[in-house]
Coordinates of C-alpha atoms and ligand atoms in Angstrom, one line a residue:
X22 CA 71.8 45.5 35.6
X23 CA 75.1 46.7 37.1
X24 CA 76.6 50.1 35.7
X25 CA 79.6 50.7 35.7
X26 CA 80.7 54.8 35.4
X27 CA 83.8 53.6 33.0
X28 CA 84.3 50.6 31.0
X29 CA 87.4 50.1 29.3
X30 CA 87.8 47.5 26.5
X31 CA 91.3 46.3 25.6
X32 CA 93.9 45.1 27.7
X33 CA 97.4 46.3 26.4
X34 CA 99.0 49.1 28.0
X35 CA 96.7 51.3 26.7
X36 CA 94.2 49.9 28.6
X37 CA 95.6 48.7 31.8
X38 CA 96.6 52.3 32.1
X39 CA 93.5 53.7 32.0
X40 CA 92.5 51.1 34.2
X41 CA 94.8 51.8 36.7
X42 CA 94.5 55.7 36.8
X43 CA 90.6 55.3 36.8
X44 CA 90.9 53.1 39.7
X45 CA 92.8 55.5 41.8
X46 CA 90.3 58.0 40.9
X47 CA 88.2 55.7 42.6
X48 CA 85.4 54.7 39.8
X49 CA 83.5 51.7 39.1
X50 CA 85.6 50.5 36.5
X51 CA 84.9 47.8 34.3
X52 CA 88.5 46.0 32.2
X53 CA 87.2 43.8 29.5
X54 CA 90.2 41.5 27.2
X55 CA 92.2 39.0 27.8
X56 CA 93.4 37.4 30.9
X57 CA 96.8 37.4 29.3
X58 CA 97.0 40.8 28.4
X59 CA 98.3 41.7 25.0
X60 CA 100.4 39.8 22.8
X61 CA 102.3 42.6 21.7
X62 CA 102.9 42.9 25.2
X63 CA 103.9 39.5 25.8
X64 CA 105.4 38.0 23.0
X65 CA 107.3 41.2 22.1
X66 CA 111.4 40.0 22.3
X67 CA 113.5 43.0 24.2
X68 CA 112.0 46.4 24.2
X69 CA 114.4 49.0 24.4
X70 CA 112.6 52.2 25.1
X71 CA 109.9 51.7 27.9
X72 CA 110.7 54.4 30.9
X73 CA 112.2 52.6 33.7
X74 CA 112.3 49.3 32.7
X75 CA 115.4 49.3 30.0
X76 CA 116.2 45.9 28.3
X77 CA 113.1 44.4 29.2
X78 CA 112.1 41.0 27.8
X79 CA 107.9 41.8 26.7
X80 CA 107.1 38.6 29.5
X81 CA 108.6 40.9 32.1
X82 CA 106.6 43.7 31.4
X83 CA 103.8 41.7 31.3
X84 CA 104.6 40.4 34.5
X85 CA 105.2 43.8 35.9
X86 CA 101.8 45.4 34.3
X87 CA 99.8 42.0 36.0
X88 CA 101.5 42.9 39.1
X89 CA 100.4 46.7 38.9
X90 CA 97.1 45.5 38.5
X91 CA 96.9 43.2 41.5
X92 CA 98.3 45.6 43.3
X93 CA 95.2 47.4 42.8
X94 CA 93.1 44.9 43.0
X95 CA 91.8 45.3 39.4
X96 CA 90.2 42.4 37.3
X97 CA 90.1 41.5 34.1
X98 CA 86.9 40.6 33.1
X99 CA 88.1 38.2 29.9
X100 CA 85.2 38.7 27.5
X101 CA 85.7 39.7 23.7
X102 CA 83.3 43.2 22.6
X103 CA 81.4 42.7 19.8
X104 CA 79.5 45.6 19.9
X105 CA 78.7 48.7 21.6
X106 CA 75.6 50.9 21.0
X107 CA 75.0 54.7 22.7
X108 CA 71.8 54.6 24.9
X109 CA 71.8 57.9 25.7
X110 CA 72.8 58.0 29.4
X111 CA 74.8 55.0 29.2
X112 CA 76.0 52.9 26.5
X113 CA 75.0 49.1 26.4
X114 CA 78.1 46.9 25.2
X115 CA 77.1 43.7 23.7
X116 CA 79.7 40.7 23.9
X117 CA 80.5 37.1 23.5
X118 CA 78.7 36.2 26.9
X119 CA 76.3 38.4 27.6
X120 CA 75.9 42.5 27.9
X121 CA 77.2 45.2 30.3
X122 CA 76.3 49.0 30.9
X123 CA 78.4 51.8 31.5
X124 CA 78.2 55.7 31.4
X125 CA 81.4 55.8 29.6
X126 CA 83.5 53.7 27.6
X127 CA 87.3 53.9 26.4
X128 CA 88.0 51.9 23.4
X129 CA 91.7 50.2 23.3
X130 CA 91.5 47.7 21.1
X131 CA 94.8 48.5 19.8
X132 CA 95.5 48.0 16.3
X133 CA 95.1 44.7 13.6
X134 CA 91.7 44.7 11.8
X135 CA 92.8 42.8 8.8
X136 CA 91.1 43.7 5.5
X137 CA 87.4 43.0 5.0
X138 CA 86.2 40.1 2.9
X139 CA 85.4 41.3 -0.6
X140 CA 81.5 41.8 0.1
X141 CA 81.9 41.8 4.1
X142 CA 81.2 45.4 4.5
X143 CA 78.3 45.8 1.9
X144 CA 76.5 42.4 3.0
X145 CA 76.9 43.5 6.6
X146 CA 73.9 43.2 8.5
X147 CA 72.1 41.4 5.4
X148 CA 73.5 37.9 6.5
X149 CA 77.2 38.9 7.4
X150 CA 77.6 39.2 11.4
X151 CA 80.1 39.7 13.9
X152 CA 78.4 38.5 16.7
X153 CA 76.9 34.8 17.4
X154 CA 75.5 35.8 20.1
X155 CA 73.6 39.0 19.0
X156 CA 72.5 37.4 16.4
X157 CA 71.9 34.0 17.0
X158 CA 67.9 34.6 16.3
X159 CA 67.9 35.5 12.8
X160 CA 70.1 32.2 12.6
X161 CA 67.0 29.7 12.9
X162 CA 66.5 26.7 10.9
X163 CA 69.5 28.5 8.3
X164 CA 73.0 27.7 7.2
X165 CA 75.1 29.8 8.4
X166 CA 79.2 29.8 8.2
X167 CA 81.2 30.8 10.7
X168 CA 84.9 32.1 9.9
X169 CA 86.6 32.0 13.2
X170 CA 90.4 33.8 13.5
X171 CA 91.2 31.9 17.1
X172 CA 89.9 29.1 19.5
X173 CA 87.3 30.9 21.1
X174 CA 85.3 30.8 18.3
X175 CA 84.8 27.5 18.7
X176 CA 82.4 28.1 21.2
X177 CA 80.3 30.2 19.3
X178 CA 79.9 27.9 16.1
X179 CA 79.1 25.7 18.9
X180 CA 76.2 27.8 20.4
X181 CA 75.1 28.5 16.9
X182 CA 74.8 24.8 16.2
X183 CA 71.9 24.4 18.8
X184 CA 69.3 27.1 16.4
X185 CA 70.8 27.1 13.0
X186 CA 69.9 24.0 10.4
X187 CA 73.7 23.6 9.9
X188 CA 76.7 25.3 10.9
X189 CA 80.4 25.3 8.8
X190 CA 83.6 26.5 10.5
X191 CA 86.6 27.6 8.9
X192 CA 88.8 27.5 11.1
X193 CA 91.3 30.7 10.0
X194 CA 94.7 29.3 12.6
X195 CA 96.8 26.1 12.4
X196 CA 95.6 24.4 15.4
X197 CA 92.9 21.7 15.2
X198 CA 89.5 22.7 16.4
X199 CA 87.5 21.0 18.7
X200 CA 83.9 21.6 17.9
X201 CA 80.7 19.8 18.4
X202 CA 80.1 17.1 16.4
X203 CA 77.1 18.8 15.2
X204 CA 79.5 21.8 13.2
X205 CA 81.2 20.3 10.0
X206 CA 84.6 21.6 10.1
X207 CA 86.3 23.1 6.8
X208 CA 90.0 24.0 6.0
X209 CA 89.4 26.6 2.8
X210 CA 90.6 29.7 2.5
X211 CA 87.8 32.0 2.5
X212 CA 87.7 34.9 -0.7
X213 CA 84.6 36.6 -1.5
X214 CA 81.1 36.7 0.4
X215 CA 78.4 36.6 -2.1
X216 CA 74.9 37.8 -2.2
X217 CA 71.5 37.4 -4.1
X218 CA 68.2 39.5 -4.3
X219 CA 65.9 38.3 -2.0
X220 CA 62.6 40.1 -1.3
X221 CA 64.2 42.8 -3.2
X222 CA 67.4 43.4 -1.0
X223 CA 70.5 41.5 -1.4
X224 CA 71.2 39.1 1.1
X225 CA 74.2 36.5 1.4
X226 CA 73.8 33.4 -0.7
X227 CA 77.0 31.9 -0.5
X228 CA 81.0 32.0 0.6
X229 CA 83.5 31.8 -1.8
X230 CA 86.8 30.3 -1.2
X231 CA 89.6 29.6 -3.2
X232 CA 88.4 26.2 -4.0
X233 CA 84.6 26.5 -4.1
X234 CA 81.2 27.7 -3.4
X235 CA 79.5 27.2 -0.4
X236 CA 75.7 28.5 -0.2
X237 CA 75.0 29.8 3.1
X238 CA 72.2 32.4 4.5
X239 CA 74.5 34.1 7.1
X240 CA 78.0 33.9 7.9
X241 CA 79.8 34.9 11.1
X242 CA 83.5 36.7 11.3
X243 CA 85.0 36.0 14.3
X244 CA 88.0 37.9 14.1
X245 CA 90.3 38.9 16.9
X246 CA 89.9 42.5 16.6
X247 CA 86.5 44.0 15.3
X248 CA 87.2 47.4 13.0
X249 CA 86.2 50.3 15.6
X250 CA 83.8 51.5 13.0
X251 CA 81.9 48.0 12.8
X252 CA 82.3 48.3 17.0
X253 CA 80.5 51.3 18.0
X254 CA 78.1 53.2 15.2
X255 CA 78.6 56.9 14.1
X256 CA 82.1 56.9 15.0
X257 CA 84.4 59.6 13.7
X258 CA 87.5 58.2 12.1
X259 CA 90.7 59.5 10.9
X260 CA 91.9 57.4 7.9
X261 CA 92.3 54.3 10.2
X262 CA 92.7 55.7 13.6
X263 CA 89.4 57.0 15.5
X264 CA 89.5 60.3 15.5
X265 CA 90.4 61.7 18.9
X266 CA 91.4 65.4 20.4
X267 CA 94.2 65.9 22.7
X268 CA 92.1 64.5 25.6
X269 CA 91.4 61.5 23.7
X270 CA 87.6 62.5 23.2
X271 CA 85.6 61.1 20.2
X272 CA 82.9 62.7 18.5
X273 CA 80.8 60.1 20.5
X274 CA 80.0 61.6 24.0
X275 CA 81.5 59.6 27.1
X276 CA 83.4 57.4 24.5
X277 CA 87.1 58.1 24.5
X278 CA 89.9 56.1 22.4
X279 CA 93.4 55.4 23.3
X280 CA 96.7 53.2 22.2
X281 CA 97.6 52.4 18.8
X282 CA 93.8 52.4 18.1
X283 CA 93.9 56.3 18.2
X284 CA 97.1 56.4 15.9
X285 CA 100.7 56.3 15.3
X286 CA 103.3 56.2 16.2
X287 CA 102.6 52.5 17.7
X288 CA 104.7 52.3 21.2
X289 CA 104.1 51.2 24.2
X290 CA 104.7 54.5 26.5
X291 CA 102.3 56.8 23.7
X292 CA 100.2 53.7 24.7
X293 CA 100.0 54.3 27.9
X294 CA 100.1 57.8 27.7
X295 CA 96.9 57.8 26.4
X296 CA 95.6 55.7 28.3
X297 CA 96.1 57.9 31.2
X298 CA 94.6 61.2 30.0
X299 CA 91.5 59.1 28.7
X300 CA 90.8 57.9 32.2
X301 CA 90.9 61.3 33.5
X302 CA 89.3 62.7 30.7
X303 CA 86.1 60.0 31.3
X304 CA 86.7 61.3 35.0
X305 CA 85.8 64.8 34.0
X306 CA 82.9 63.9 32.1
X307 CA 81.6 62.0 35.0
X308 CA 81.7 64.8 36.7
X309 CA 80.0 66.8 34.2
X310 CA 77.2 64.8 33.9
X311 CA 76.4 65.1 37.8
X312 CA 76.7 69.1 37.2
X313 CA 73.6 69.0 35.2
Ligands
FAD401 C1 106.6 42.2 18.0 C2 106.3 43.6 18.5 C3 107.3 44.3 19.1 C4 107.1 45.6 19.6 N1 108.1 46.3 20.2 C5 107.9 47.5 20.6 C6 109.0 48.2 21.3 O1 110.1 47.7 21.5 N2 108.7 49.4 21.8 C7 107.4 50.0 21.7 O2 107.3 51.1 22.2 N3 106.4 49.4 21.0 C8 106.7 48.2 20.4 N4 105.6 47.5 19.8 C9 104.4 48.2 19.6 C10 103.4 48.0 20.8 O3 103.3 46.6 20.9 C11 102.0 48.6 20.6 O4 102.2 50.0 20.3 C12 101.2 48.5 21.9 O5 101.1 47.2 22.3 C13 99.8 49.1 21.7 O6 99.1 49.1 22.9 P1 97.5 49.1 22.8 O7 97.1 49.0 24.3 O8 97.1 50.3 22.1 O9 97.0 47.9 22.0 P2 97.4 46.3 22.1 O10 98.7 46.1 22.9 O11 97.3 45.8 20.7 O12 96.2 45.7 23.0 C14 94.9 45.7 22.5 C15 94.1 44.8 23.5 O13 92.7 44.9 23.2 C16 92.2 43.5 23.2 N5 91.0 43.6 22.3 C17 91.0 43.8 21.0 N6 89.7 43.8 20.5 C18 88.9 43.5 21.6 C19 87.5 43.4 21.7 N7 86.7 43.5 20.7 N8 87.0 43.1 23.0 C20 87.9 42.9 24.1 N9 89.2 43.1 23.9 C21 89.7 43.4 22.7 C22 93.3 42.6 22.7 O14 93.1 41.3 23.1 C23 94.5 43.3 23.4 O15 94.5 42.8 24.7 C24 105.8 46.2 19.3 C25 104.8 45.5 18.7 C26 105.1 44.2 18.2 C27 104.0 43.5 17.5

């Protein structure tokens, strides 16, 4: 498999800029989000207080951050992270359509984890997942729910349908999904995940919503932004920021944060910022590791 020296998942500015600075530094860079950017990017009204660029609506800045990047000739490889685990000399990051390697990562994910399902965090791993495709083996011949925040994860109660017995979406937006006629479609609020002993460990038995009980063996939430904690394992955080030092270092090795995601105050040019001295910082390690 390909390996990339930096991968860089989130495409606000925090992102972009370490994409951009990373790329001049001429690395193998890897730019996983949205083809679209950021929202807070582009649906932001008039920003005020962006260096250069006074009065500008958040489309033109867009605009002006796509442009940098063609300039460059960077891509955006529009995928969504579900996971990322350290290997040791590289760390494997496991998303919605497949997996990539890379010998350092830079998390910018920004900010907007929404608060856990009561039961989410204890049942994780025990029938609660936020992957379809990671986990779409222990989903066999069981019924699994999937809670999905936005349209793409349509496609995963969709892939889910193909192994599991039967397969409920919630659909957690206005718009109407289209889903294989296979997945039943359900318009409840979700409240509580519940679990059972089974085998002498608990395991999730059922979703709760505000109008009734649903038995189910796993169920999937497909939010928009995954907690950086549930992202990457054994990462340090700092009440809800990852903890970072000035050069935007985590405790991880060769995993640097950046953005909103690394604390306040939230702004694009902090944003950045950061994003700038994580790419060099990720440079610097690079260049450690061919020291040794
Ligand atoms: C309406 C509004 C107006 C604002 N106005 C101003 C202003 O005037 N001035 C100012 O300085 N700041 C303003 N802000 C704050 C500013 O938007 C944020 O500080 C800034 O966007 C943070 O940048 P970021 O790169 O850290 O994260 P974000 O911009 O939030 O970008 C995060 C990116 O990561 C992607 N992502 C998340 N999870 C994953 C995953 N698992 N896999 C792949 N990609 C993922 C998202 O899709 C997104 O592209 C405003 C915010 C809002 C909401």
């Amino acid at each position: 498999m390909e390996r990339y020296d930096i991968a860089i998942i989130g495409t606000g500015p925090a992102g972009l800029s370490a994409a951009v600075t990373a790329t001049v530094r001429n690395k193998k860079v890897l730019l996983l989000g949205n083809k679209n950017l950021s929202d807070k990017v582009g649906k932001a009204h008039d920003i005020q207080n962006y260096l250069g660029l006074p009065d500008v609506s958040g489309e033109n800045l867009a605009k002006a951050f796509q442009s940098h990047l063609d300039n460059l000739g960077i891509q955006i490889t529009q995928d969504k992270v579900n996971a990322i685990y350290p290997m040791g000399e590289y760390y494997s990051i496991q998303s919605a359509s497949g997996s990539y390697e890379s010998k350092t990562v830079i998390l910018a994910t920004g900010v907007n984890f929404g608060r856990p399902l009561p039961g989410e965090e204890e049942l994780l791993g025990k029938g609660v997942s936020y992957c379809a495709t990671c986990d779409a083996f222990a989903v066999r011949g069981r019924k699994a729910i999937v809670i999905g925040y936005d349209k793409e994860a349509e496609a995963e109660a969709d892939f889910l349908s193909q192994m599991a017995q039967s397969v409920t979406y919630i659909p957690m937006y206005k718009e109407e999904p289209s889903v294989s006629e296979k997945v039943i479609v359900l318009r409840e609020i979700p409240v509580e995940i519940l679990g059972a002993e089974m085998d002498g460990m608990t395991m999730v038995s059922a979703l709760k919503t505000r109008t009734a009980e649903h038995q189910a063996d796993m169920v999937f939430i497909l939010r928009d932004t995954i907690s950086p904690t549930h992202l990457i394992p054994g990462l340090q955080m700092d009440g809800n920021h990852v903890a970072v030092n000035l050069q935007m270092e985590t405790n991880l090795p060769g995993c640097f944060a950046c953005g909103d995601l690394a604390g306040k105050p939230y702004q694009y040019i902090k944003s950045a910022g950061q994003g700038n001295v994580a790419a060099l910082a990720a440079v610097g390690y690079l260049s450690s590791l061919k020291e040794k």
